[in-house]
Coordinates of C-alpha atoms and ligand atoms in Angstrom, one line a residue:
X1 CA -22.2 12.7 38.2
X2 CA -24.8 10.3 39.6
X3 CA -28.2 11.8 38.9
X4 CA -30.3 10.1 41.5
X5 CA -30.3 7.1 43.7
X6 CA -32.2 4.0 42.6
X7 CA -33.8 2.1 45.4
X8 CA -34.0 -1.6 45.0
X9 CA -37.1 -3.6 45.7
X10 CA -37.0 -6.8 43.7
X11 CA -34.7 -9.7 43.2
X12 CA -34.6 -11.3 39.8
X13 CA -32.0 -11.0 37.1
X14 CA -33.9 -8.5 35.0
X15 CA -33.8 -5.7 37.5
X16 CA -31.2 -3.0 37.7
X17 CA -29.9 -3.9 41.1
X18 CA -29.5 -7.1 42.9
X19 CA -30.5 -6.9 46.6
X20 CA -27.6 -5.6 48.5
X21 CA -27.3 -4.2 52.0
X22 CA -25.7 -1.0 50.6
X23 CA -28.1 -0.7 47.7
X24 CA -25.2 -0.4 45.2
X25 CA -24.7 -2.0 41.9
X26 CA -21.6 -3.6 40.6
X27 CA -19.5 -2.0 37.8
X28 CA -16.7 -4.1 36.3
X29 CA -14.0 -1.8 34.7
X30 CA -11.2 -3.4 32.7
X31 CA -8.2 -2.1 30.7
X32 CA -7.3 0.9 32.9
X33 CA -10.3 3.0 32.2
X34 CA -9.7 6.7 33.0
X35 CA -10.2 7.6 36.7
X36 CA -12.7 10.3 35.6
X37 CA -15.3 7.5 35.4
X38 CA -15.0 6.7 39.1
X39 CA -16.6 10.0 40.0
X40 CA -19.7 9.2 38.0
X41 CA -19.9 5.7 39.5
X42 CA -19.1 6.9 43.0
X43 CA -22.3 5.4 44.5
X44 CA -21.6 2.0 42.9
X45 CA -19.4 -0.9 43.8
X46 CA -16.5 -0.6 41.3
X47 CA -14.2 -3.5 40.5
X48 CA -11.2 -2.5 38.5
X49 CA -8.6 -4.6 36.6
X50 CA -5.8 -3.1 34.5
X51 CA -5.9 -5.7 31.7
X52 CA -8.3 -7.5 29.4
X53 CA -9.3 -11.2 29.9
X54 CA -10.1 -14.2 27.8
X55 CA -13.7 -15.4 27.6
X56 CA -13.6 -17.8 30.5
X57 CA -12.1 -15.4 33.0
X58 CA -14.3 -12.6 31.8
X59 CA -17.4 -14.7 32.4
X60 CA -16.1 -15.4 36.0
X61 CA -15.5 -11.8 36.7
X62 CA -18.9 -10.7 35.2
X63 CA -20.9 -12.8 37.8
X64 CA -22.9 -10.2 39.7
X65 CA -21.9 -7.3 37.5
X66 CA -24.6 -5.1 36.1
X67 CA -22.3 -2.9 34.0
X68 CA -19.1 -3.7 32.1
X69 CA -16.6 -1.1 31.1
X70 CA -13.9 -2.0 28.5
X71 CA -11.6 -0.5 26.0
X72 CA -10.7 -2.0 22.7
X73 CA -9.1 -5.3 23.7
X74 CA -11.8 -7.1 25.6
X75 CA -14.0 -9.2 23.4
X76 CA -17.6 -9.4 24.4
X77 CA -19.0 -12.3 22.5
X78 CA -22.4 -14.0 22.4
X79 CA -21.1 -16.6 24.9
X80 CA -20.0 -14.0 27.4
X81 CA -23.4 -12.2 27.1
X82 CA -25.3 -15.4 27.6
X83 CA -23.3 -16.2 30.7
X84 CA -24.1 -12.8 32.3
X85 CA -27.9 -12.5 32.4
X86 CA -27.9 -9.6 34.9
X87 CA -25.7 -7.4 32.7
X88 CA -27.6 -4.5 31.5
X89 CA -25.0 -2.4 29.7
X90 CA -21.5 -2.4 28.2
X91 CA -19.5 0.8 28.0
X92 CA -16.7 0.9 25.4
X93 CA -14.4 3.6 26.7
X94 CA -13.0 4.2 23.3
X95 CA -14.1 5.2 19.8
X96 CA -15.1 1.9 18.2
X97 CA -17.4 -0.9 19.2
X98 CA -16.0 -3.7 16.9
X99 CA -15.0 -5.7 20.0
X100 CA -18.6 -6.2 21.1
X101 CA -21.1 -8.4 19.3
X102 CA -23.6 -5.6 19.0
X103 CA -26.5 -7.7 17.6
X104 CA -26.2 -10.4 20.2
X105 CA -26.1 -7.7 22.9
X106 CA -29.3 -6.1 21.5
X107 CA -31.0 -9.5 21.3
X108 CA -30.3 -9.9 25.0
X109 CA -31.3 -6.3 25.9
X110 CA -27.8 -5.2 26.7
X111 CA -27.2 -1.6 25.8
X112 CA -23.7 -0.7 24.4
X113 CA -22.3 2.8 24.6
X114 CA -19.1 4.3 23.2
X115 CA -17.5 7.8 22.9
X116 CA -17.2 8.5 19.2
X117 CA -16.7 12.3 19.5
X118 CA -14.6 12.7 22.7
X119 CA -11.4 13.3 20.7
X120 CA -12.8 15.6 18.1
X121 CA -10.9 18.7 19.3
X122 CA -7.6 16.7 19.7
X123 CA -7.7 15.7 16.0
X124 CA -8.5 19.3 14.9
X125 CA -5.6 20.7 16.9
X126 CA -3.0 18.3 15.4
X127 CA -4.4 19.0 11.9
X128 CA -3.8 22.7 12.3
X129 CA -0.4 22.3 13.9
X130 CA 0.6 20.2 10.9
X131 CA -0.7 22.7 8.4
X132 CA 1.8 25.2 9.8
X133 CA 4.6 22.7 10.1
X134 CA 4.1 21.6 6.5
X135 CA 4.1 25.2 5.3
X136 CA 7.4 25.9 7.1
X137 CA 9.0 22.5 6.3
X138 CA 9.6 22.5 10.1
X139 CA 9.7 18.8 10.7
X140 CA 12.3 18.4 7.9
X141 CA 14.4 21.2 9.4
X142 CA 14.2 19.6 12.8
X143 CA 15.3 16.2 11.5
X144 CA 18.3 17.8 9.8
X145 CA 19.3 19.5 13.0
X146 CA 19.0 16.1 14.8
X147 CA 21.5 14.8 12.3
X148 CA 23.8 17.8 12.8
X149 CA 22.9 19.8 9.6
X150 CA 22.1 23.5 9.8
X151 CA 19.9 24.2 6.8
X152 CA 18.6 27.7 7.4
X153 CA 16.4 28.6 4.4
X154 CA 13.2 30.4 3.5
X155 CA 12.9 28.6 0.2
X156 CA 9.4 27.2 -0.4
X157 CA 8.3 28.2 3.1
X158 CA 5.2 30.4 3.6
X159 CA 2.7 31.8 6.0
X160 CA -0.7 30.1 6.1
X161 CA -2.6 33.4 6.4
X162 CA -4.8 34.0 3.3
X163 CA -4.1 30.5 2.1
X164 CA -7.1 28.2 1.4
X165 CA -7.8 25.1 3.4
X166 CA -10.2 22.6 1.8
X167 CA -11.9 20.3 4.3
X168 CA -13.3 17.0 3.0
X169 CA -16.0 15.8 5.4
X170 CA -17.6 18.4 7.5
X171 CA -19.0 16.3 10.4
X172 CA -17.6 16.7 13.9
X173 CA -13.9 17.2 13.2
X174 CA -14.2 19.2 10.0
X175 CA -15.9 22.3 11.4
X176 CA -13.5 22.4 14.3
X177 CA -10.6 22.4 11.9
X178 CA -12.4 25.2 9.9
X179 CA -12.8 27.4 13.0
X180 CA -9.2 27.0 14.1
X181 CA -7.9 27.7 10.5
X182 CA -10.1 30.8 10.3
X183 CA -8.5 32.2 13.4
X184 CA -5.1 31.9 11.6
X185 CA -6.5 34.0 8.8
X186 CA -7.1 31.1 6.4
X187 CA -9.9 30.9 3.9
X188 CA -12.0 27.8 4.6
X189 CA -13.9 25.8 2.0
X190 CA -15.4 22.3 2.5
X191 CA -17.0 19.5 0.7
X192 CA -19.5 17.0 2.2
X193 CA -22.0 14.7 0.6
X194 CA -24.6 16.2 2.9
X195 CA -25.7 19.9 3.0
X196 CA -24.1 21.3 6.1
X197 CA -24.4 24.5 8.0
X198 CA -21.1 26.3 7.6
X199 CA -19.4 27.7 10.8
X200 CA -17.7 31.1 10.7
X201 CA -17.0 32.2 7.1
X202 CA -16.6 28.7 5.7
X203 CA -18.1 28.0 2.3
X204 CA -19.5 24.6 1.1
X205 CA -18.4 23.6 -2.4
X206 CA -20.5 21.4 -4.6
X207 CA -17.8 18.9 -5.7
X208 CA -14.6 17.3 -4.5
X209 CA -13.0 18.3 -7.8
X210 CA -13.7 22.0 -7.2
X211 CA -12.3 21.7 -3.6
X212 CA -9.1 20.0 -4.7
X213 CA -8.6 22.5 -7.5
X214 CA -8.9 25.6 -5.3
X215 CA -7.2 24.5 -2.0
X216 CA -3.6 25.1 -0.9
X217 CA -4.1 22.5 1.9
X218 CA -6.5 19.6 1.6
X219 CA -7.5 17.8 4.9
X220 CA -9.5 14.7 5.0
X221 CA -12.1 14.0 7.7
X222 CA -14.4 11.4 6.2
X223 CA -15.4 8.0 7.6
X224 CA -14.3 4.7 6.0
X225 CA -17.1 3.8 3.5
X226 CA -17.3 2.2 0.1
X227 CA -17.5 5.8 -1.3
X228 CA -14.5 7.1 0.5
X229 CA -12.2 4.2 0.0
X230 CA -9.3 5.5 -2.2
X231 CA -11.2 8.6 -2.9
X232 CA -7.9 10.4 -3.3
X233 CA -5.8 8.8 -6.0
X234 CA -3.8 9.7 -9.2
X235 CA -6.6 11.7 -10.8
X236 CA -7.4 13.7 -7.6
X237 CA -3.7 14.6 -7.1
X238 CA -3.6 16.0 -10.6
X239 CA -6.5 18.3 -9.7
X240 CA -4.5 19.7 -6.7
X241 CA -2.4 22.8 -7.5
X242 CA 1.4 22.4 -7.8
X243 CA 3.0 22.7 -4.4
X244 CA -0.2 22.1 -2.4
X245 CA -0.4 19.8 0.6
X246 CA -2.4 16.8 1.7
X247 CA -3.3 15.9 5.3
X248 CA -5.0 12.6 6.2
X249 CA -6.0 12.1 9.9
X250 CA -9.2 10.2 9.1
X251 CA -8.9 6.6 7.9
X252 CA -6.0 4.9 6.1
X253 CA -8.2 3.5 3.3
X254 CA -9.1 6.9 2.0
X255 CA -5.8 7.7 0.2
X256 CA -4.1 5.6 -2.5
X257 CA -0.6 5.6 -0.9
X258 CA 1.2 4.6 -4.1
X259 CA -0.3 7.6 -5.9
X260 CA 0.6 9.9 -3.0
X261 CA 4.2 8.7 -3.1
X262 CA 4.4 9.5 -6.8
X263 CA 2.8 12.9 -6.4
X264 CA 5.3 13.8 -3.6
X265 CA 8.4 12.4 -5.4
X266 CA 7.5 14.2 -8.6
X267 CA 7.4 17.4 -6.7
X268 CA 3.8 18.0 -7.6
X269 CA 2.7 18.1 -4.0
X270 CA 4.6 20.3 -1.5
X271 CA 4.2 17.8 1.3
X272 CA 1.9 15.6 3.3
X273 CA 0.9 14.8 6.9
X274 CA -0.3 11.3 7.4
X275 CA -1.6 9.9 10.7
X276 CA -3.5 6.8 9.5
X277 CA -2.4 4.0 7.2
X278 CA -4.0 1.2 5.2
X279 CA -2.0 -1.2 7.3
X280 CA -1.0 -0.2 10.8
X281 CA 1.2 -2.2 13.2
X282 CA -1.0 -3.8 16.0
X283 CA 1.6 -3.0 18.7
X284 CA 4.8 -1.1 19.3
X285 CA 6.7 -4.4 18.8
X286 CA 5.7 -4.7 15.1
X287 CA 7.7 -2.7 12.5
X288 CA 6.1 0.2 10.6
X289 CA 6.3 -0.3 6.9
X290 CA 5.2 2.4 4.4
X291 CA 6.1 3.6 1.0
X292 CA 6.1 7.1 2.5
X293 CA 9.0 6.6 4.8
X294 CA 12.0 8.8 4.0
X295 CA 10.3 11.3 1.7
X296 CA 11.0 15.0 2.3
X297 CA 8.4 17.1 4.0
X298 CA 6.2 14.2 4.9
X299 CA 5.0 14.1 8.5
X300 CA 4.2 10.6 9.7
X301 CA 2.5 10.1 13.0
X302 CA 1.3 6.7 14.5
X303 CA -2.5 7.3 14.5
X304 CA -2.3 9.8 17.4
X305 CA -4.7 12.4 16.1
X306 CA -7.1 11.7 19.0
X307 CA -4.6 10.6 21.6
X308 CA -4.5 13.2 24.3
X309 CA -5.0 13.2 28.1
X310 CA -8.1 15.4 27.6
X311 CA -9.6 13.0 25.1
X312 CA -9.1 10.1 27.4
X313 CA -10.7 12.0 30.3
X314 CA -13.6 13.0 28.0
X315 CA -14.1 9.4 27.1
X316 CA -14.1 8.4 30.8
X317 CA -16.8 11.0 31.5
X318 CA -18.9 10.6 28.4
X319 CA -19.2 6.8 28.6
X320 CA -19.7 6.6 32.3
X321 CA -22.4 9.3 32.1
X322 CA -24.2 7.4 29.4
X323 CA -24.0 4.2 31.4
X324 CA -25.3 5.7 34.6
X325 CA -28.0 7.5 32.8
X326 CA -29.2 4.3 31.1
X327 CA -29.0 2.4 34.4
X328 CA -31.0 5.0 36.2
X329 CA -33.5 6.4 33.8
X330 CA -33.3 4.2 30.7
X331 CA -31.9 6.9 28.4
X332 CA -30.3 5.3 25.3
X333 CA -29.2 8.6 23.5
X334 CA -26.1 7.7 21.5
X335 CA -26.5 4.0 22.1
X336 CA -24.6 1.9 19.6
X337 CA -27.1 -1.0 19.4
X338 CA -30.5 -0.3 20.9
X339 CA -33.2 2.2 19.7
X340 CA -32.6 5.7 21.0
X341 CA -35.1 7.0 23.5
X342 CA -34.6 9.9 25.8
X343 CA -37.5 11.1 28.0
X344 CA -37.4 13.4 31.1
X345 CA -38.9 11.7 34.1
X346 CA -42.5 12.8 34.6
X347 CA -43.1 14.2 38.1
X348 CA -44.5 11.9 40.8
X349 CA -44.2 8.9 38.5
X350 CA -42.6 5.5 38.3
X351 CA -40.7 4.4 35.2
X352 CA -41.0 1.1 33.3
X353 CA -38.6 0.1 30.6
X354 CA -39.3 -2.7 28.2
X355 CA -37.0 -4.0 25.4
X356 CA -38.8 -6.4 23.1
X357 CA -38.9 -8.0 19.7
X358 CA -40.5 -5.5 17.3
X359 CA -43.6 -7.5 16.3
X360 CA -47.1 -6.2 15.6
X361 CA -49.3 -5.6 18.6
X362 CA -46.7 -5.4 21.3
X363 CA -47.5 -1.8 22.4
X364 CA -51.2 -2.5 22.7
X365 CA -50.5 -5.6 24.7
X366 CA -48.2 -3.7 27.1
X367 CA -50.6 -0.7 27.4
X368 CA -53.4 -3.2 28.0
X369 CA -51.5 -4.8 30.9
X370 CA -50.7 -1.5 32.6
X371 CA -54.2 -0.2 32.1
X372 CA -55.5 -3.5 33.4
X373 CA -53.8 -2.8 36.8
X374 CA -55.5 0.6 36.9
X375 CA -52.3 2.6 36.4
X376 CA -52.5 5.8 34.5
X377 CA -49.7 6.3 31.9
X378 CA -48.3 9.9 32.3
X379 CA -45.8 9.8 29.4
X380 CA -44.2 7.3 27.1
X381 CA -41.6 7.3 24.4
X382 CA -40.9 4.5 21.9
X383 CA -38.4 3.7 19.1
X384 CA -37.4 0.7 17.1
X385 CA -34.1 -0.4 15.5
X386 CA -33.1 -3.5 13.6
X387 CA -36.1 -5.6 14.8
X388 CA -35.8 -4.4 18.5
X389 CA -38.4 -2.1 20.1
X390 CA -37.7 0.0 23.2
X391 CA -40.4 1.5 25.3
X392 CA -40.0 4.0 28.2
X393 CA -43.1 4.6 30.1
X394 CA -43.9 6.8 33.2
X395 CA -46.9 5.7 35.2
X396 CA -48.7 7.3 38.0
X397 CA -48.4 4.6 40.5
X398 CA -46.1 1.8 41.3
X399 CA -46.8 -1.3 39.3
X400 CA -47.3 -4.5 41.0
X401 CA -44.9 -7.4 40.6
X402 CA -47.7 -9.2 38.8
X403 CA -47.8 -6.7 36.0
X404 CA -44.1 -7.0 35.6
X405 CA -44.3 -10.8 35.6
X406 CA -47.1 -10.5 32.9
X407 CA -44.9 -8.3 30.7
X408 CA -42.0 -10.7 31.1
X409 CA -44.3 -13.5 30.0
X410 CA -45.1 -11.8 26.7
X411 CA -43.5 -13.7 23.8
X412 CA -42.0 -10.5 22.5
X413 CA -40.2 -9.6 25.8
X414 CA -36.5 -9.3 26.0
X415 CA -35.9 -7.4 29.2
X416 CA -38.2 -5.5 31.5
X417 CA -37.0 -3.1 34.2
X418 CA -38.9 -1.2 36.8
X419 CA -37.3 1.9 38.2
X420 CA -38.7 3.0 41.6
Ligands
NAI1 P1 -18.3 12.4 11.3 O1 -19.0 11.1 11.1 O2 -18.8 13.3 12.4 O3 -18.1 13.2 10.0 C1 -17.8 12.7 8.8 C2 -18.4 13.6 7.7 O4 -18.0 13.0 6.4 C3 -19.9 13.6 7.6 O5 -20.3 14.9 7.6 C4 -20.2 12.9 6.4 O6 -21.4 13.4 5.7 C5 -19.0 13.2 5.5 N1 -18.8 12.2 4.4 C6 -19.1 10.9 4.3 N2 -18.8 10.4 3.1 C7 -18.3 11.5 2.4 C8 -17.8 11.6 1.1 N3 -17.8 10.5 0.2 N4 -17.4 12.8 0.7 C9 -17.4 13.9 1.5 N5 -17.9 13.8 2.8 C10 -18.3 12.6 3.2 O7 -16.8 11.9 11.7 P2 -15.7 12.7 12.5 O8 -15.9 12.4 14.0 O9 -15.6 14.1 12.1 O10 -14.4 11.9 12.1 C11 -13.9 11.9 10.8 C12 -12.9 10.8 10.6 O11 -11.8 11.0 11.5 C13 -13.4 9.4 10.8 O12 -12.9 8.6 9.8 C14 -12.8 9.0 12.1 O13 -12.6 7.6 12.2 C15 -11.4 9.7 12.1 N6 -10.8 9.9 13.4 C16 -9.4 9.8 13.4 C17 -8.8 9.9 14.6 C18 -7.3 9.8 14.7 O14 -6.8 9.5 15.8 N7 -6.6 10.1 13.6 C19 -9.5 10.2 15.9 C20 -11.0 10.4 15.7 C21 -11.5 10.2 14.4

């Protein structure tokens, strides 16, 4: 939802809005971004294209655009950013931000937002569904029926009630899995490198080894880091009880697939559900190769843990809200490349935003300029990140064009915006 209307008074490239008869600003949305975003941007001029574009075409389309919305295919390089000086923000309507040169964007005062947690619930739901499917060998039975074989059997099948699920990584997805598992009557334990507040009756364990030794189901929800790479291999499978199950819906690098294959073929593990792989096909045209293909009671899914209509809609809402909020009051909460600052607008005040190189003395220079114009500062909030400083300041009276010009002339200045 648009929070408030921004009126436009000035004309240069560093302001939010170029002068327009309709006081709107231009949003360029590529790659079929979910329609939920349109509601948030309803007071803006939206230009939509279903595909991504190469650098040259992207630069052409960006002329006059203040905000760019993309998914994972559009590459926003330093050259693109340099050719679009009026661009204030890029919204990645997806989980990752690898497609954007984040440092170059920060150096040019372009804020980048994404939606890392919009599909949390979707992953948790698929995880729980797979726990039940593994316990009942249901996917195996289904495949047999598809091939005309009626294998009605209870052998090796069990209820999940009173079984223990061990969650590795208790960040956003982990606790959701825990809550859902608990509602099925499962015992929940987790392991995380950080001390975490357990939800429900979950219990934090002090080591991965303890978790692996005590869980009937182990589900991985960790990021891809040097520490998590191949964190589950031969030794860890030996720690897991005979007949237990492994689920990985996190990152493909976390599990040693060769070791998993051995643990499954030897009958040590009762089954596995794998959604992410060390090497994934880049499109539906490429074949899927894996040592796990064809093994009994192994559920393989093509990285769809977070792929639901609801998650796409949430992404559309979350990113568009972050963009409009940044455009209209300078909020950078959750920003992928600029320092995070969030400050409620002080009553009867005007807001000035300044992104600058984080060098000694900048703040006193800026405050001096504002005070020099006789403007009382009502509130200010400041943060730094990777050599960039971001100041949000509410002042009692509108600042003159001269003060703004003076701020822009400071050697440290990257971008200054006045919101009226
Ligand atoms: P998160 O960042 O909120 O939580 C990760 C947790 O893992 C944190 O609490 C962190 O402290 C913990 N952790 C880090 N290193 C660890 C270690 N060595 N041992 C134990 N714990 C460790 O991440 P979130 O959102 O919960 O996502 C988890 C994973 O799921 C990520 O890898 C993400 O990429 C993946 N994911 C997969 C999707 C899919 O489609 N299959 C969709 C969304 C996320």
